[in-house]
PDB file of C-alpha atoms in Angstrom:
ATOM      1  CA  MET A 376     101.568 104.630 127.485  1.00  0.00           C
ATOM      2  CA  ASN A 377     105.142 105.819 127.002  1.00  0.00           C
ATOM      3  CA  LEU A 378     105.123 106.703 123.306  1.00  0.00           C
ATOM      4  CA  LEU A 379     108.719 107.903 123.374  1.00  0.00           C
ATOM      5  CA  ARG A 380     109.836 104.445 124.513  1.00  0.00           C
ATOM      6  CA  ARG A 381     107.649 102.858 121.822  1.00  0.00           C
ATOM      7  CA  LEU A 382     109.260 104.969 119.085  1.00  0.00           C
ATOM      8  CA  ARG A 383     112.745 104.057 120.303  1.00  0.00           C
ATOM      9  CA  ASP A 384     111.851 100.365 120.432  1.00  0.00           C
ATOM     10  CA  LEU A 385     110.196 100.513 117.022  1.00  0.00           C
ATOM     11  CA  CYS A 386     113.305 102.116 115.521  1.00  0.00           C
ATOM     12  CA  ASP A 387     115.413  99.352 117.075  1.00  0.00           C
ATOM     13  CA  ALA A 388     113.093  96.744 115.513  1.00  0.00           C
ATOM     14  CA  PHE A 389     113.476  98.435 112.104  1.00  0.00           C
ATOM     15  CA  ASN A 390     117.262  98.396 112.465  1.00  0.00           C
ATOM     16  CA  ALA A 391     117.131  94.705 113.400  1.00  0.00           C
ATOM     17  CA  HIS A 392     114.917  94.038 110.327  1.00  0.00           C
ATOM     18  CA  ASP A 393     112.560  92.150 112.667  1.00  0.00           C
ATOM     19  CA  LEU A 394     109.365  92.383 110.652  1.00  0.00           C
ATOM     20  CA  ASP A 395     107.387  90.242 113.090  1.00  0.00           C
ATOM     21  CA  LEU A 396     108.305  92.549 115.967  1.00  0.00           C
ATOM     22  CA  ILE A 397     107.709  95.679 113.890  1.00  0.00           C
ATOM     23  CA  MET A 398     104.188  94.574 113.062  1.00  0.00           C
ATOM     24  CA  THR A 399     103.307  94.145 116.758  1.00  0.00           C
ATOM     25  CA  TYR A 400     103.446  97.949 116.989  1.00  0.00           C
ATOM     26  CA  PHE A 401     100.833  98.429 114.242  1.00  0.00           C
ATOM     27  CA  ALA A 402      97.043  98.292 114.582  1.00  0.00           C
ATOM     28  CA  GLU A 403      95.011  96.103 112.213  1.00  0.00           C
ATOM     29  CA  ASP A 404      93.598  99.194 110.466  1.00  0.00           C
ATOM     30  CA  CYS A 405      96.946 100.984 110.116  1.00  0.00           C
ATOM     31  CA  ILE A 406      97.993 103.183 107.229  1.00  0.00           C
ATOM     32  CA  LEU A 407     101.495 103.568 105.813  1.00  0.00           C
ATOM     33  CA  GLU A 408     102.321 106.428 103.474  1.00  0.00           C
ATOM     34  CA  MET A 409     105.602 106.002 101.636  1.00  0.00           C
ATOM     35  CA  PRO A 410     107.631 108.888 100.152  1.00  0.00           C
ATOM     36  CA  ARG A 411     107.455 107.691  96.555  1.00  0.00           C
ATOM     37  CA  GLY A 412     104.376 107.204  94.456  1.00  0.00           C
ATOM     38  CA  ARG A 413     102.108 108.673  91.829  1.00  0.00           C
ATOM     39  CA  ASP A 414      99.982 110.681  94.244  1.00  0.00           C
ATOM     40  CA  PRO A 415     100.786 113.818  96.255  1.00  0.00           C
ATOM     41  CA  TRP A 416     101.062 111.653  99.395  1.00  0.00           C
ATOM     42  CA  GLY A 417     103.393 109.134  97.724  1.00  0.00           C
ATOM     43  CA  SER A 418     101.905 105.676  97.991  1.00  0.00           C
ATOM     44  CA  ARG A 419      99.374 104.696 100.636  1.00  0.00           C
ATOM     45  CA  LEU A 420      98.965 101.193 102.007  1.00  0.00           C
ATOM     46  CA  GLU A 421      96.031 100.366 104.230  1.00  0.00           C
ATOM     47  CA  GLY A 422      95.719  97.458 106.631  1.00  0.00           C
ATOM     48  CA  LYS A 423      98.302  95.413 108.459  1.00  0.00           C
ATOM     49  CA  THR A 424      98.785  92.912 105.633  1.00  0.00           C
ATOM     50  CA  LYS A 425      99.552  95.585 103.014  1.00  0.00           C
ATOM     51  CA  VAL A 426     101.805  97.505 105.417  1.00  0.00           C
ATOM     52  CA  ARG A 427     103.757  94.347 106.194  1.00  0.00           C
ATOM     53  CA  GLU A 428     104.208  93.623 102.471  1.00  0.00           C
ATOM     54  CA  ALA A 429     105.504  97.159 101.855  1.00  0.00           C
ATOM     55  CA  LEU A 430     107.969  96.994 104.735  1.00  0.00           C
ATOM     56  CA  ALA A 431     109.163  93.558 103.615  1.00  0.00           C
ATOM     57  CA  SER A 432     109.762  95.045 100.175  1.00  0.00           C
ATOM     58  CA  ARG A 433     111.861  97.834 101.743  1.00  0.00           C
ATOM     59  CA  PHE A 434     114.079  95.257 103.454  1.00  0.00           C
ATOM     60  CA  GLN A 435     114.395  93.288 100.206  1.00  0.00           C
ATOM     61  CA  GLY A 436     115.287  96.372  98.161  1.00  0.00           C
ATOM     62  CA  LEU A 437     117.741  97.742 100.756  1.00  0.00           C
ATOM     63  CA  PRO A 438     118.845  94.607 102.603  1.00  0.00           C
ATOM     64  CA  ASP A 439     121.302  96.458 104.867  1.00  0.00           C
ATOM     65  CA  VAL A 440     119.071  99.492 105.554  1.00  0.00           C
ATOM     66  CA  THR A 441     119.563 101.243 108.888  1.00  0.00           C
ATOM     67  CA  TYR A 442     118.022 104.305 110.486  1.00  0.00           C
ATOM     68  CA  ASN A 443     120.912 106.140 112.134  1.00  0.00           C
ATOM     69  CA  ASN A 444     121.181 109.132 114.475  1.00  0.00           C
ATOM     70  CA  ALA A 445     117.500 108.743 115.311  1.00  0.00           C
ATOM     71  CA  GLU A 446     115.736 111.377 117.368  1.00  0.00           C
ATOM     72  CA  HIS A 447     112.191 110.911 118.621  1.00  0.00           C
ATOM     73  CA  PHE A 448     109.625 113.457 119.736  1.00  0.00           C
ATOM     74  CA  VAL A 449     106.138 112.798 121.085  1.00  0.00           C
ATOM     75  CA  ASP A 450     103.004 114.537 122.210  1.00  0.00           C
ATOM     76  CA  GLU A 451     101.416 112.006 124.549  1.00  0.00           C
ATOM     77  CA  ALA A 452      98.182 114.013 124.841  1.00  0.00           C
ATOM     78  CA  SER A 453      97.504 113.938 121.092  1.00  0.00           C
ATOM     79  CA  GLY A 454      98.928 110.455 120.514  1.00  0.00           C
ATOM     80  CA  THR A 455     101.430 111.665 117.945  1.00  0.00           C
ATOM     81  CA  GLY A 456     105.156 111.321 117.442  1.00  0.00           C
ATOM     82  CA  ILE A 457     107.977 112.122 115.083  1.00  0.00           C
ATOM     83  CA  SER A 458     111.101 110.107 114.403  1.00  0.00           C
ATOM     84  CA  ARG A 459     113.920 111.852 112.542  1.00  0.00           C
ATOM     85  CA  TRP A 460     116.809 109.766 111.171  1.00  0.00           C
ATOM     86  CA  THR A 461     119.429 109.254 108.489  1.00  0.00           C
ATOM     87  CA  LEU A 462     118.598 106.254 106.327  1.00  0.00           C
ATOM     88  CA  MET A 463     121.622 104.399 105.013  1.00  0.00           C
ATOM     89  CA  GLY A 464     121.671 101.319 102.854  1.00  0.00           C
ATOM     90  CA  THR A 465     122.785  99.627  99.669  1.00  0.00           C
ATOM     91  CA  SER A 466     120.284  98.426  97.073  1.00  0.00           C
ATOM     92  CA  VAL A 467     120.454  94.945  95.604  1.00  0.00           C
ATOM     93  CA  THR A 468     121.997  96.554  92.495  1.00  0.00           C
ATOM     94  CA  GLY A 469     124.784  98.121  94.572  1.00  0.00           C
ATOM     95  CA  THR A 470     123.505 101.702  94.731  1.00  0.00           C
ATOM     96  CA  LYS A 471     124.328 103.327  98.063  1.00  0.00           C
ATOM     97  CA  THR A 472     121.730 105.553  99.703  1.00  0.00           C
ATOM     98  CA  GLU A 473     122.212 108.054 102.512  1.00  0.00           C
ATOM     99  CA  VAL A 474     119.309 110.389 103.083  1.00  0.00           C
ATOM    100  CA  GLN A 475     117.737 112.258 105.969  1.00  0.00           C
ATOM    101  CA  GLY A 476     114.083 111.707 106.658  1.00  0.00           C
ATOM    102  CA  CYS A 477     111.362 111.508 109.229  1.00  0.00           C
ATOM    103  CA  ASP A 478     108.247 109.575 110.082  1.00  0.00           C
ATOM    104  CA  LEU A 479     105.101 111.198 111.424  1.00  0.00           C
ATOM    105  CA  TYR A 480     103.220 108.755 113.657  1.00  0.00           C
ATOM    106  CA  THR A 481      99.689 108.662 114.967  1.00  0.00           C
ATOM    107  CA  PHE A 482      98.901 106.234 117.789  1.00  0.00           C
ATOM    108  CA  ARG A 483      95.709 104.758 119.201  1.00  0.00           C
ATOM    109  CA  ASN A 484      95.963 102.805 122.439  1.00  0.00           C
ATOM    110  CA  GLY A 485      99.732 102.611 121.983  1.00  0.00           C
ATOM    111  CA  GLN A 486      99.562 101.130 118.482  1.00  0.00           C
ATOM    112  CA  VAL A 487     100.517 102.856 115.249  1.00  0.00           C
ATOM    113  CA  ILE A 488      97.481 103.731 113.153  1.00  0.00           C
ATOM    114  CA  ARG A 489      99.391 105.950 110.718  1.00  0.00           C
ATOM    115  CA  LYS A 490     103.049 106.152 109.690  1.00  0.00           C
ATOM    116  CA  ASP A 491     103.708 108.906 107.175  1.00  0.00           C
ATOM    117  CA  SER A 492     107.306 108.819 105.844  1.00  0.00           C
ATOM    118  CA  TYR A 493     109.341 111.617 104.267  1.00  0.00           C
ATOM    119  CA  TRP A 494     112.834 111.581 102.743  1.00  0.00           C
ATOM    120  CA  LYS A 495     115.037 114.329 101.433  1.00  0.00           C
ATOM    121  CA  ILE A 496     115.613 114.161  97.689  1.00  0.00           C
ATOM    122  CA  VAL A 497     119.307 113.773  96.897  1.00  0.00           C
ATOM    123  CA  GLU A 498     120.307 114.925  93.413  1.00  0.00           C
TER     124      GLU A 498
END
């Protein structure tokens, strides 16, 4: 499995806001950890249905969100990858966001079983 190609294609799907395509990359038992939340890990969503709902919410909250200047790194042997990017978007209330971040991925049989997201805090 070419995980580097999968990360590039997944980033393209995120930039296209193609939620159906995005979800084809995720396993049924996937986990998504978002940067914000009440716990040290942010918020954790488990299972494909919950992950899809969270990603749909991201697209609703930042309808023009894009992940720019993306760089992807993988370790095929361990089934892990990192995507580093600059998130840009405007909220539905008009607030502009530009922040660097990364996603730490774990794969099983070419599908994402964990996506752990981090953003810089802009003050």
